[in-house]
Coordinates of C-alpha atoms and ligand atoms in Angstrom, one line a residue:
M1 CA -21.1 198.7 -177.0
S2 CA -21.3 202.2 -175.5
S3 CA -17.9 203.1 -177.0
L4 CA -19.1 202.8 -180.7
P5 CA -19.1 205.8 -182.9
P6 CA -22.6 207.3 -182.9
Q7 CA -23.1 206.7 -186.7
V8 CA -22.4 203.0 -186.1
E9 CA -24.9 202.9 -183.3
S10 CA -27.5 204.6 -185.4
F11 CA -27.0 202.4 -188.4
L12 CA -27.3 199.3 -186.3
S13 CA -30.5 200.5 -184.8
L14 CA -32.2 200.9 -188.2
S15 CA -34.8 198.4 -189.4
H16 CA -32.8 196.8 -192.2
E17 CA -34.8 195.9 -195.2
L18 CA -34.0 195.2 -198.8
Y19 CA -32.3 197.8 -201.1
I20 CA -34.2 198.0 -204.4
N21 CA -34.5 200.9 -206.9
G22 CA -32.2 203.2 -204.9
R23 CA -34.2 202.9 -201.6
T24 CA -35.0 200.7 -198.7
V25 CA -37.9 198.5 -199.5
R26 CA -39.9 196.4 -197.0
S27 CA -39.6 192.7 -197.6
Q28 CA -42.7 190.7 -198.5
S29 CA -41.5 188.0 -196.1
S30 CA -42.2 188.3 -192.3
E31 CA -39.1 186.3 -191.5
R32 CA -36.0 188.0 -190.1
L33 CA -32.4 187.0 -189.8
T34 CA -30.6 187.9 -186.6
I35 CA -27.1 189.3 -186.8
Y36 CA -24.8 188.4 -183.9
N37 CA -21.6 190.0 -182.7
P38 CA -19.1 187.0 -182.8
A39 CA -17.2 188.4 -179.9
T40 CA -20.1 188.1 -177.5
G41 CA -22.8 186.0 -179.2
Q42 CA -25.2 189.0 -178.7
E43 CA -27.7 190.2 -181.2
I44 CA -26.7 193.5 -182.9
A45 CA -29.2 193.8 -185.6
S46 CA -31.7 191.9 -187.8
V47 CA -32.3 192.0 -191.5
A48 CA -35.0 190.8 -193.9
D49 CA -35.0 187.2 -194.9
A50 CA -36.1 187.7 -198.5
N51 CA -38.4 185.3 -200.2
E52 CA -38.9 184.5 -203.9
Q53 CA -41.2 187.5 -204.5
D54 CA -38.6 189.9 -203.0
V55 CA -36.0 188.4 -205.4
D56 CA -38.4 188.8 -208.3
A57 CA -39.0 192.5 -207.4
A58 CA -35.2 193.2 -207.2
V59 CA -34.5 191.4 -210.5
N60 CA -37.3 193.3 -212.2
A61 CA -35.9 196.6 -210.9
A62 CA -32.5 195.7 -212.2
H63 CA -33.9 194.5 -215.5
Q64 CA -35.9 197.7 -216.0
A65 CA -32.9 199.8 -215.2
Y66 CA -30.8 197.8 -217.7
Q67 CA -33.4 198.0 -220.4
S68 CA -33.8 201.8 -219.9
G69 CA -30.2 202.3 -220.9
V70 CA -29.7 204.8 -218.0
W71 CA -26.5 203.1 -217.0
R72 CA -25.2 201.0 -219.9
T73 CA -25.5 203.8 -222.5
M74 CA -24.1 206.4 -220.2
P75 CA -20.6 207.6 -221.5
A76 CA -18.0 205.3 -220.0
S77 CA -16.2 208.2 -218.5
E78 CA -19.3 209.2 -216.6
R79 CA -19.7 205.6 -215.2
E80 CA -16.0 205.8 -214.2
R81 CA -16.6 209.2 -212.5
I82 CA -19.5 207.9 -210.5
L83 CA -17.6 204.8 -209.3
L84 CA -14.7 207.0 -208.3
R85 CA -17.1 209.2 -206.4
L86 CA -18.3 206.0 -204.6
A87 CA -14.7 205.4 -203.6
E88 CA -14.6 208.9 -202.1
L89 CA -17.7 208.2 -200.1
V90 CA -16.3 204.8 -198.8
E91 CA -13.2 206.8 -197.8
R92 CA -15.4 209.3 -196.0
D93 CA -17.2 206.5 -194.1
A94 CA -14.2 204.2 -193.7
D95 CA -14.4 204.0 -189.9
I96 CA -18.2 203.3 -189.9
L97 CA -17.7 200.5 -192.5
A98 CA -14.7 199.1 -190.5
Y99 CA -16.7 199.0 -187.3
L100 CA -19.7 197.3 -188.9
E101 CA -17.4 194.7 -190.5
T102 CA -15.8 193.9 -187.1
L103 CA -19.1 193.8 -185.3
E104 CA -20.8 191.5 -187.8
Q105 CA -17.9 189.4 -188.9
G106 CA -15.6 189.3 -185.9
K107 CA -12.3 190.3 -187.5
S108 CA -9.8 192.7 -185.9
I109 CA -10.6 196.4 -186.3
H110 CA -7.0 196.9 -187.6
I111 CA -7.7 194.3 -190.4
A112 CA -11.1 195.8 -191.1
K113 CA -9.6 199.3 -191.6
G114 CA -6.2 198.5 -193.0
L115 CA -7.0 195.6 -195.2
E116 CA -10.7 195.3 -195.8
V117 CA -11.8 199.0 -196.2
A118 CA -8.4 200.0 -197.6
G119 CA -8.6 197.1 -200.1
T120 CA -12.1 198.1 -201.0
L121 CA -10.9 201.5 -202.0
S122 CA -8.1 200.1 -204.2
W123 CA -10.4 197.7 -205.9
I124 CA -13.1 200.2 -206.6
R125 CA -10.6 202.7 -208.0
Y126 CA -8.9 200.1 -210.2
V127 CA -12.2 198.7 -211.6
A128 CA -13.6 202.2 -212.1
G129 CA -10.7 202.9 -214.4
L130 CA -11.5 199.8 -216.5
A131 CA -14.8 201.3 -217.5
T132 CA -13.0 203.6 -219.9
K133 CA -10.7 200.8 -221.2
I134 CA -13.2 198.5 -222.9
T135 CA -11.8 197.8 -226.3
G136 CA -12.5 195.5 -229.3
S137 CA -10.5 194.5 -232.3
T138 CA -10.7 195.1 -236.1
F139 CA -10.1 192.3 -238.6
D140 CA -8.9 192.2 -242.1
V141 CA -11.3 189.4 -243.2
S142 CA -11.0 187.5 -246.5
I143 CA -14.6 186.5 -247.3
P144 CA -14.6 185.6 -251.1
M145 CA -18.2 186.1 -252.0
P146 CA -19.8 187.7 -253.9
A147 CA -17.0 188.3 -256.4
G148 CA -15.4 191.6 -255.9
A149 CA -17.0 192.3 -252.5
R150 CA -14.8 193.6 -249.7
Y151 CA -15.5 193.4 -246.0
T152 CA -14.2 194.7 -242.8
A153 CA -15.1 193.4 -239.4
Y154 CA -14.7 194.6 -235.8
T155 CA -15.8 193.5 -232.3
L156 CA -17.9 195.3 -229.7
H157 CA -18.1 194.3 -226.0
E158 CA -21.5 194.7 -224.6
P159 CA -22.7 194.2 -221.0
V160 CA -24.4 190.8 -220.4
G161 CA -27.4 192.4 -218.6
V162 CA -28.6 191.6 -215.1
V163 CA -25.9 190.1 -212.8
A164 CA -26.4 188.3 -209.5
G165 CA -23.4 188.8 -207.2
I166 CA -23.4 186.1 -204.4
I167 CA -21.1 186.9 -201.5
P168 CA -19.5 184.9 -198.7
W169 CA -19.0 186.0 -195.1
N170 CA -15.2 186.1 -194.7
F171 CA -14.7 189.5 -196.3
P172 CA -18.2 190.7 -196.9
L173 CA -17.4 194.2 -198.0
L174 CA -14.3 193.5 -200.1
I175 CA -15.6 190.4 -201.8
G176 CA -18.9 192.2 -202.2
V177 CA -17.0 194.8 -204.2
W178 CA -15.4 192.1 -206.3
K179 CA -18.8 190.7 -207.2
V180 CA -20.6 194.0 -207.8
L181 CA -18.2 196.6 -209.1
P182 CA -16.8 194.9 -212.3
A183 CA -20.4 194.3 -213.3
L184 CA -21.2 198.0 -212.8
A185 CA -18.1 199.1 -214.6
A186 CA -19.1 196.9 -217.6
G187 CA -22.6 198.6 -217.7
C188 CA -24.5 195.7 -216.1
C189 CA -27.2 196.1 -213.4
V190 CA -26.7 194.0 -210.2
I191 CA -28.5 192.3 -207.4
A192 CA -26.1 191.5 -204.5
K193 CA -26.9 188.7 -202.1
P194 CA -24.7 188.8 -199.0
A195 CA -24.1 185.9 -196.7
E196 CA -26.9 185.6 -194.2
T197 CA -24.5 186.2 -191.2
T198 CA -22.8 189.4 -192.7
P199 CA -25.2 191.6 -194.7
L200 CA -24.6 195.0 -193.1
T201 CA -21.7 196.5 -195.0
I202 CA -23.1 195.7 -198.4
L203 CA -26.4 197.3 -197.5
Y204 CA -24.4 200.4 -196.4
L205 CA -22.4 200.3 -199.6
A206 CA -25.5 200.2 -201.8
A207 CA -26.8 203.3 -200.2
L208 CA -23.5 205.0 -200.8
A209 CA -23.7 204.0 -204.4
T210 CA -27.0 205.9 -204.7
E211 CA -25.4 208.9 -203.0
A212 CA -22.5 208.7 -205.5
G213 CA -24.9 208.9 -208.5
V214 CA -25.5 205.3 -209.4
P215 CA -29.0 205.4 -210.9
D216 CA -31.9 203.7 -209.2
G217 CA -32.2 200.0 -209.9
V218 CA -28.6 199.6 -211.0
F219 CA -27.3 198.3 -207.6
N220 CA -29.8 196.3 -205.5
V221 CA -29.4 194.2 -202.4
V222 CA -31.5 191.3 -201.2
T223 CA -30.6 189.9 -197.8
G224 CA -31.6 186.3 -197.0
R225 CA -30.7 182.7 -197.0
G226 CA -28.8 181.0 -199.8
S227 CA -31.3 178.2 -200.1
V228 CA -34.1 180.7 -200.7
A229 CA -33.0 184.1 -201.9
G230 CA -29.7 182.8 -203.4
N231 CA -31.4 180.0 -205.1
S232 CA -34.3 182.1 -206.5
L233 CA -31.7 184.6 -207.9
V234 CA -29.7 181.9 -209.6
N235 CA -32.8 180.4 -211.2
H236 CA -34.4 183.7 -212.2
P237 CA -34.9 183.9 -216.0
L238 CA -34.0 187.6 -216.2
V239 CA -30.5 187.0 -214.6
A240 CA -27.9 186.7 -217.3
K241 CA -24.9 186.0 -215.2
V242 CA -24.0 184.7 -211.7
S243 CA -20.8 185.9 -210.1
F244 CA -20.2 183.8 -207.1
T245 CA -17.6 183.5 -204.4
G246 CA -18.1 180.8 -201.8
S247 CA -17.7 177.1 -201.1
T248 CA -17.1 174.5 -203.7
P249 CA -20.3 172.5 -203.0
V250 CA -22.5 175.6 -203.4
G251 CA -20.5 176.6 -206.5
K252 CA -21.2 173.2 -208.1
H253 CA -24.9 173.6 -207.3
I254 CA -24.9 177.0 -209.0
A255 CA -23.1 175.7 -212.1
R256 CA -25.7 173.0 -212.5
S257 CA -28.6 175.5 -212.1
C258 CA -27.0 177.9 -214.6
S259 CA -26.5 175.2 -217.1
D260 CA -30.3 174.7 -217.5
T261 CA -30.7 178.1 -219.1
L262 CA -27.0 178.5 -220.1
K263 CA -26.5 181.5 -217.8
R264 CA -23.0 182.8 -217.6
F265 CA -21.2 182.1 -214.3
S266 CA -17.9 182.7 -212.7
L267 CA -17.0 180.8 -209.5
E268 CA -14.3 181.7 -207.0
L269 CA -14.4 178.7 -204.7
G270 CA -12.5 177.0 -201.8
G271 CA -8.9 176.1 -201.4
K272 CA -6.6 173.8 -199.3
N273 CA -3.5 175.8 -200.0
P274 CA -0.1 174.4 -199.5
A275 CA 3.2 176.0 -198.7
I276 CA 6.5 174.3 -199.5
V277 CA 9.5 175.2 -197.4
L278 CA 12.9 174.3 -198.9
P279 CA 16.2 173.7 -197.1
D280 CA 17.5 177.2 -198.0
A281 CA 14.5 179.2 -196.8
D282 CA 15.2 182.2 -194.7
L283 CA 13.3 181.4 -191.5
E284 CA 13.3 185.0 -190.3
Q285 CA 11.1 185.8 -193.3
T286 CA 9.3 182.4 -193.6
V287 CA 7.9 182.1 -190.0
P288 CA 6.1 185.5 -189.9
G289 CA 5.1 185.1 -193.5
L290 CA 3.5 181.7 -192.9
M291 CA 1.9 182.9 -189.6
L292 CA 0.2 185.8 -191.5
A293 CA -0.8 183.5 -194.4
S294 CA -2.4 181.0 -192.0
F295 CA -4.0 183.0 -189.3
L296 CA -5.1 186.3 -191.0
N297 CA -8.8 186.7 -190.4
Q298 CA -8.6 183.5 -188.2
G299 CA -7.7 181.5 -191.3
Q300 CA -11.1 182.4 -192.9
V301 CA -9.4 183.3 -196.1
C302 CA -9.9 181.3 -199.3
A303 CA -6.2 181.6 -200.2
A304 CA -4.9 181.0 -196.7
C305 CA -2.0 178.6 -196.2
S306 CA -3.3 175.5 -194.4
R307 CA -0.8 172.8 -195.2
I308 CA 3.0 173.3 -194.9
Y309 CA 5.4 170.8 -196.3
V310 CA 9.0 171.1 -195.2
T311 CA 12.1 169.0 -196.0
P312 CA 14.1 167.4 -193.1
E313 CA 16.8 170.1 -192.8
L314 CA 14.4 172.8 -191.5
F315 CA 11.7 170.6 -189.9
K316 CA 12.9 171.1 -186.3
P317 CA 13.6 174.8 -186.3
L318 CA 10.4 175.5 -188.3
S319 CA 8.1 173.4 -186.1
S320 CA 9.5 174.9 -182.8
A321 CA 9.2 178.5 -184.2
L322 CA 5.7 178.0 -185.4
A323 CA 4.7 176.3 -182.1
D324 CA 6.1 179.3 -180.2
A325 CA 4.2 181.7 -182.5
V326 CA 0.9 179.8 -182.2
T327 CA 1.0 179.5 -178.4
S328 CA 2.0 183.2 -177.9
M329 CA -0.7 184.8 -180.0
T330 CA -3.2 186.9 -177.9
V331 CA -6.9 186.0 -178.4
G332 CA -9.7 188.5 -178.0
A333 CA -12.5 190.6 -179.6
G334 CA -12.0 192.3 -182.9
L335 CA -12.5 195.7 -181.1
D336 CA -9.6 194.8 -178.7
P337 CA -6.6 196.4 -180.5
T338 CA -4.1 194.0 -178.8
A339 CA -5.8 190.8 -179.9
Q340 CA -4.1 188.9 -182.7
I341 CA -6.7 186.2 -183.0
N342 CA -10.4 187.0 -183.0
P343 CA -13.6 185.0 -182.9
L344 CA -14.8 183.1 -185.9
V345 CA -17.8 184.5 -187.8
S346 CA -20.6 182.3 -186.4
L347 CA -21.5 179.6 -183.9
S348 CA -21.8 177.0 -186.7
Q349 CA -18.4 177.8 -188.0
Q350 CA -17.0 177.6 -184.4
Q351 CA -18.6 174.2 -184.1
K352 CA -17.3 173.0 -187.4
V353 CA -13.7 174.1 -186.8
S354 CA -13.7 172.7 -183.2
A355 CA -14.8 169.3 -184.5
Y356 CA -11.6 169.2 -186.7
I357 CA -9.4 170.3 -183.8
D358 CA -11.0 167.7 -181.5
K359 CA -10.3 164.9 -184.0
A360 CA -6.7 165.9 -184.8
P361 CA -4.9 164.0 -182.0
L362 CA -6.2 160.7 -183.4
E363 CA -4.8 161.6 -186.8
A364 CA -1.5 163.3 -186.1
E365 CA 1.8 162.9 -184.3
H366 CA 1.3 166.1 -182.2
V367 CA -1.2 168.9 -181.7
I368 CA -0.2 172.3 -180.3
K369 CA -3.0 174.6 -179.2
G370 CA -2.8 178.3 -178.5
K371 CA -4.8 180.5 -176.0
H372 CA -8.5 180.4 -175.3
G373 CA -10.8 183.3 -176.1
P374 CA -11.8 185.6 -173.2
N375 CA -15.6 185.2 -173.5
P376 CA -17.1 181.7 -173.5
A377 CA -20.2 183.1 -175.3
G378 CA -18.0 184.4 -178.2
Y379 CA -17.2 182.2 -181.2
Y380 CA -13.6 181.6 -180.4
V381 CA -11.4 178.6 -181.2
Q382 CA -7.8 178.1 -180.1
P383 CA -5.3 178.6 -182.9
T384 CA -3.9 175.2 -183.6
L385 CA -0.8 173.6 -185.2
I386 CA -1.0 170.0 -186.2
I387 CA 2.3 168.2 -186.7
N388 CA 2.7 165.3 -189.1
P389 CA -0.9 164.4 -189.7
A390 CA -1.6 161.2 -191.7
P391 CA -1.9 161.9 -195.4
T392 CA -5.6 161.0 -195.3
A393 CA -6.4 162.9 -192.1
A394 CA -9.4 165.2 -192.4
C395 CA -7.2 168.2 -191.4
I396 CA -5.1 167.5 -194.6
T397 CA -7.9 166.8 -197.0
D398 CA -10.7 169.2 -196.0
E399 CA -11.0 173.0 -196.3
I400 CA -11.4 173.9 -192.6
F401 CA -11.5 177.6 -192.9
G402 CA -10.3 178.4 -189.4
P403 CA -7.1 179.0 -187.5
V404 CA -5.8 175.5 -188.0
L405 CA -2.5 174.8 -189.7
T406 CA -0.7 171.5 -190.5
L407 CA 3.1 170.9 -190.7
T408 CA 4.3 167.8 -192.5
Q409 CA 7.9 166.7 -192.9
V410 CA 8.6 165.3 -196.4
A411 CA 11.7 163.5 -197.8
D412 CA 12.5 165.9 -200.5
T413 CA 11.2 168.5 -203.0
D414 CA 9.6 165.9 -205.2
E415 CA 7.5 164.5 -202.4
A416 CA 6.5 168.1 -201.4
I417 CA 5.2 168.8 -204.9
R418 CA 3.4 165.5 -205.1
L419 CA 1.6 166.1 -201.8
A420 CA 0.9 169.7 -202.5
N421 CA -0.9 168.8 -205.7
N422 CA -2.7 165.8 -204.1
S423 CA -6.0 167.8 -203.6
P424 CA -9.1 168.4 -205.6
Y425 CA -8.5 172.1 -204.9
G426 CA -6.0 174.4 -206.7
L427 CA -6.5 177.9 -205.6
A428 CA -3.2 179.1 -204.3
A429 CA 0.2 178.0 -203.0
S430 CA 3.6 179.3 -201.9
V431 CA 7.3 178.3 -202.1
W432 CA 9.8 179.5 -199.6
T433 CA 13.4 179.5 -200.8
Q434 CA 16.5 181.6 -201.4
N435 CA 17.5 179.5 -204.4
L436 CA 16.8 181.2 -207.8
Q437 CA 16.5 177.9 -209.6
A438 CA 13.8 176.6 -207.3
A439 CA 12.0 180.0 -207.2
M440 CA 11.8 179.9 -211.0
S441 CA 11.0 176.3 -211.6
L442 CA 8.8 175.1 -208.7
P443 CA 5.8 177.5 -209.3
R444 CA 5.4 175.8 -212.7
L445 CA 5.0 172.4 -211.1
I446 CA 2.2 173.5 -208.7
E447 CA -1.4 173.1 -209.8
A448 CA -2.8 176.4 -208.5
G449 CA -4.1 179.7 -209.9
T450 CA -1.7 181.8 -207.8
V451 CA 1.7 180.8 -206.6
W452 CA 3.8 183.1 -204.3
V453 CA 7.5 182.9 -203.7
N454 CA 8.6 184.0 -200.2
S455 CA 5.2 185.3 -199.5
H456 CA 1.6 184.0 -199.4
V457 CA -1.9 185.5 -199.5
M458 CA -0.8 188.9 -201.0
I459 CA -3.3 190.0 -203.7
D460 CA -3.6 193.0 -205.9
P461 CA -6.3 194.3 -208.3
A462 CA -3.9 194.1 -211.2
M463 CA -3.0 190.5 -210.6
P464 CA -5.6 187.9 -212.0
F465 CA -7.0 185.6 -209.3
G466 CA -8.8 182.3 -210.0
G467 CA -8.7 178.6 -209.2
Y468 CA -7.4 175.5 -210.9
K469 CA -9.3 172.2 -210.6
Q470 CA -12.3 172.5 -208.2
S471 CA -11.3 175.9 -206.8
G472 CA -13.2 177.8 -209.5
V473 CA -14.1 178.8 -213.0
G474 CA -13.0 182.1 -214.5
H475 CA -10.9 184.9 -213.0
D476 CA -11.4 188.0 -210.9
F477 CA -9.1 191.1 -211.1
G478 CA -6.7 192.2 -213.9
A479 CA -7.1 194.2 -217.0
D480 CA -9.5 191.7 -218.6
W481 CA -11.8 191.5 -215.6
L482 CA -14.8 193.2 -217.3
K483 CA -14.8 190.8 -220.2
S484 CA -16.5 188.1 -218.2
F485 CA -19.4 190.6 -217.6
M486 CA -19.7 191.3 -221.4
H487 CA -20.7 189.6 -224.6
Q488 CA -18.5 189.9 -227.6
K489 CA -20.3 190.9 -230.8
S490 CA -18.8 190.7 -234.2
I491 CA -19.9 193.3 -236.7
C492 CA -19.1 192.6 -240.4
I493 CA -19.5 195.4 -243.0
R494 CA -19.5 194.9 -246.7
Y495 CA -18.3 197.8 -248.8
Ligands
LIG501 P1 -21.1 179.3 -199.0 O1 -21.8 178.6 -197.9 O2 -20.9 178.7 -200.3 O3 -21.9 180.7 -199.2 C1 -21.6 181.7 -200.1 C2 -22.8 182.5 -200.5 O4 -23.7 181.6 -201.2 C3 -23.6 182.9 -199.3 O5 -24.2 184.2 -199.6 C4 -24.7 181.8 -199.2 O6 -25.8 182.2 -198.5 C5 -25.0 181.6 -200.7 N1 -25.6 180.3 -201.0 C6 -25.7 179.2 -200.2 N2 -26.4 178.3 -200.8 C7 -26.8 178.8 -202.0 C8 -27.6 178.3 -203.1 N3 -28.1 177.1 -203.1 N4 -27.9 179.1 -204.1 C9 -27.3 180.4 -204.2 N5 -26.6 180.9 -203.2 C10 -26.3 180.1 -202.1 O7 -19.7 179.9 -198.5 P2 -19.4 180.6 -197.2 O8 -19.4 179.6 -196.1 O9 -20.1 181.8 -197.0 O10 -17.8 181.1 -197.4 C11 -16.7 180.3 -197.2 C12 -16.3 179.6 -198.5 O11 -16.0 180.6 -199.5 C13 -15.0 178.9 -198.4 O12 -15.1 177.6 -199.1 C14 -14.0 179.7 -199.0 O13 -12.9 179.1 -199.5 C15 -14.8 180.3 -200.1 N6 -14.2 181.6 -200.6 C16 -13.5 181.6 -201.8 C17 -12.9 182.8 -202.2 C18 -12.2 182.8 -203.6 O14 -12.0 183.9 -204.1 N7 -11.9 181.7 -204.2 C19 -12.9 183.9 -201.4 C20 -13.6 183.8 -200.2 C21 -14.2 182.7 -199.8 P3 -25.9 181.8 -196.9 O15 -25.1 182.8 -196.2 O16 -27.3 181.9 -196.6 O17 -25.4 180.4 -196.8
LIG502 MG1 -23.0 179.0 -195.9

């Protein structure tokens, strides 16, 4: 790794501990978590494996900061200014963050820079602006007693208090920002818990927040395992809300834990997202669009396309174009600028995805595999296209979260819709057509929180994002984003 920028080398060589009260704090646990480079399987750093006492210390720091009012009673324009200053610092250190992301997560350095860090900047700036747009309503109420009394009423939105932000490993920095920044903009104090495999960029971000002027205790990070640190956070009595992005099984577990104390929660969960290709689709647009949607970040994208349904007219040209595209993709390390497919995040993810690929020939008409990775010690899997799997095949029902795509021929549009909706998930979907009638009517028939037409996987801070069915509860993004981090209080005045 001799070609890394010196600031990246020096950050990796630090002894990474917890981030509490605006500084690095030694964990009370002697356990460590090793961080590996997915391209080589080699250790690049280690972080603290926080225990319950560590979580308690972080939550208490956040609670004290919240109670002190240092952040929630600050003028909203000042909170906005500080968060905009954080964006400037992320921009200053964009290359360092992108390298760290590629080194711990495996993704292409192009994607780390152009999508993850660039997206992080857009989302921070969007959400910073929401801090000054928190509004309530006034009401002309008609309370009849006592005789002759008049009332007026209005609502205030107040921060819920201490928020736990629990983050997955696929976009650790960008999704970290989605879990932390709206809470900060709303005036809450936060403890972030990154995934155990990818904690480095969020630790870096928390230190930048302090540099930007976020007061001590307002943004804390505990690194550790979900079963220990994550669980203790979710169950901590001083945590008022859990903002979670991750898998559906863990999301259900968190919902159950929160219900004991009626903590607020929002859950952005898994998906098994379909694309429907109609007879009049423009293949020149559709093939590259579906390849990006399915193989971006090696398919480790919650909204990724993973099931394509195509009517008979275009089955042959689409299957041969996708097969050509899958077999011609170059596979290599994220730091290799020519590699189109990179390693998966971890050995366990590589094993999980490989098991689906190994099983596919027993459950499908045809399986087409792309190139192997260059380093057998890296966590590579071959990009894979599965043609006409059985409707009950694991590759059709399960969220694989890897570079694995199915293509199924259907009789007609009705069958495509029926199969697309035949899933407990409902995160995202797409329709590919040049027909205005279909473009307008099909999205209404699909059970998913986001439906794209002639595109897939494109997101924006202004566009609300959330799941139908078992893909989640609540929404991220959009002008109302902060509301889920705030209580609504009615104030009624007699005059
Ligand atoms: P995960 O296993 O559910 O983990 C997510 C986070 O939860 C990690 O920080 C994890 O810690 C923690 N965690 C695990 N068990 C916990 C518990 N009992 N209590 C509290 N926290 C716990 O998901 P993942 O494998 O990291 O990420 C992939 C999943 O995320 C996929 O299902 C994907 O679809 C979903 N996702 C959804 C969206 C969306 O917006 N809808 C976006 C991205 C990803 P550890 O790392 O220690 O396990
Ligand atoms: Mg996990």
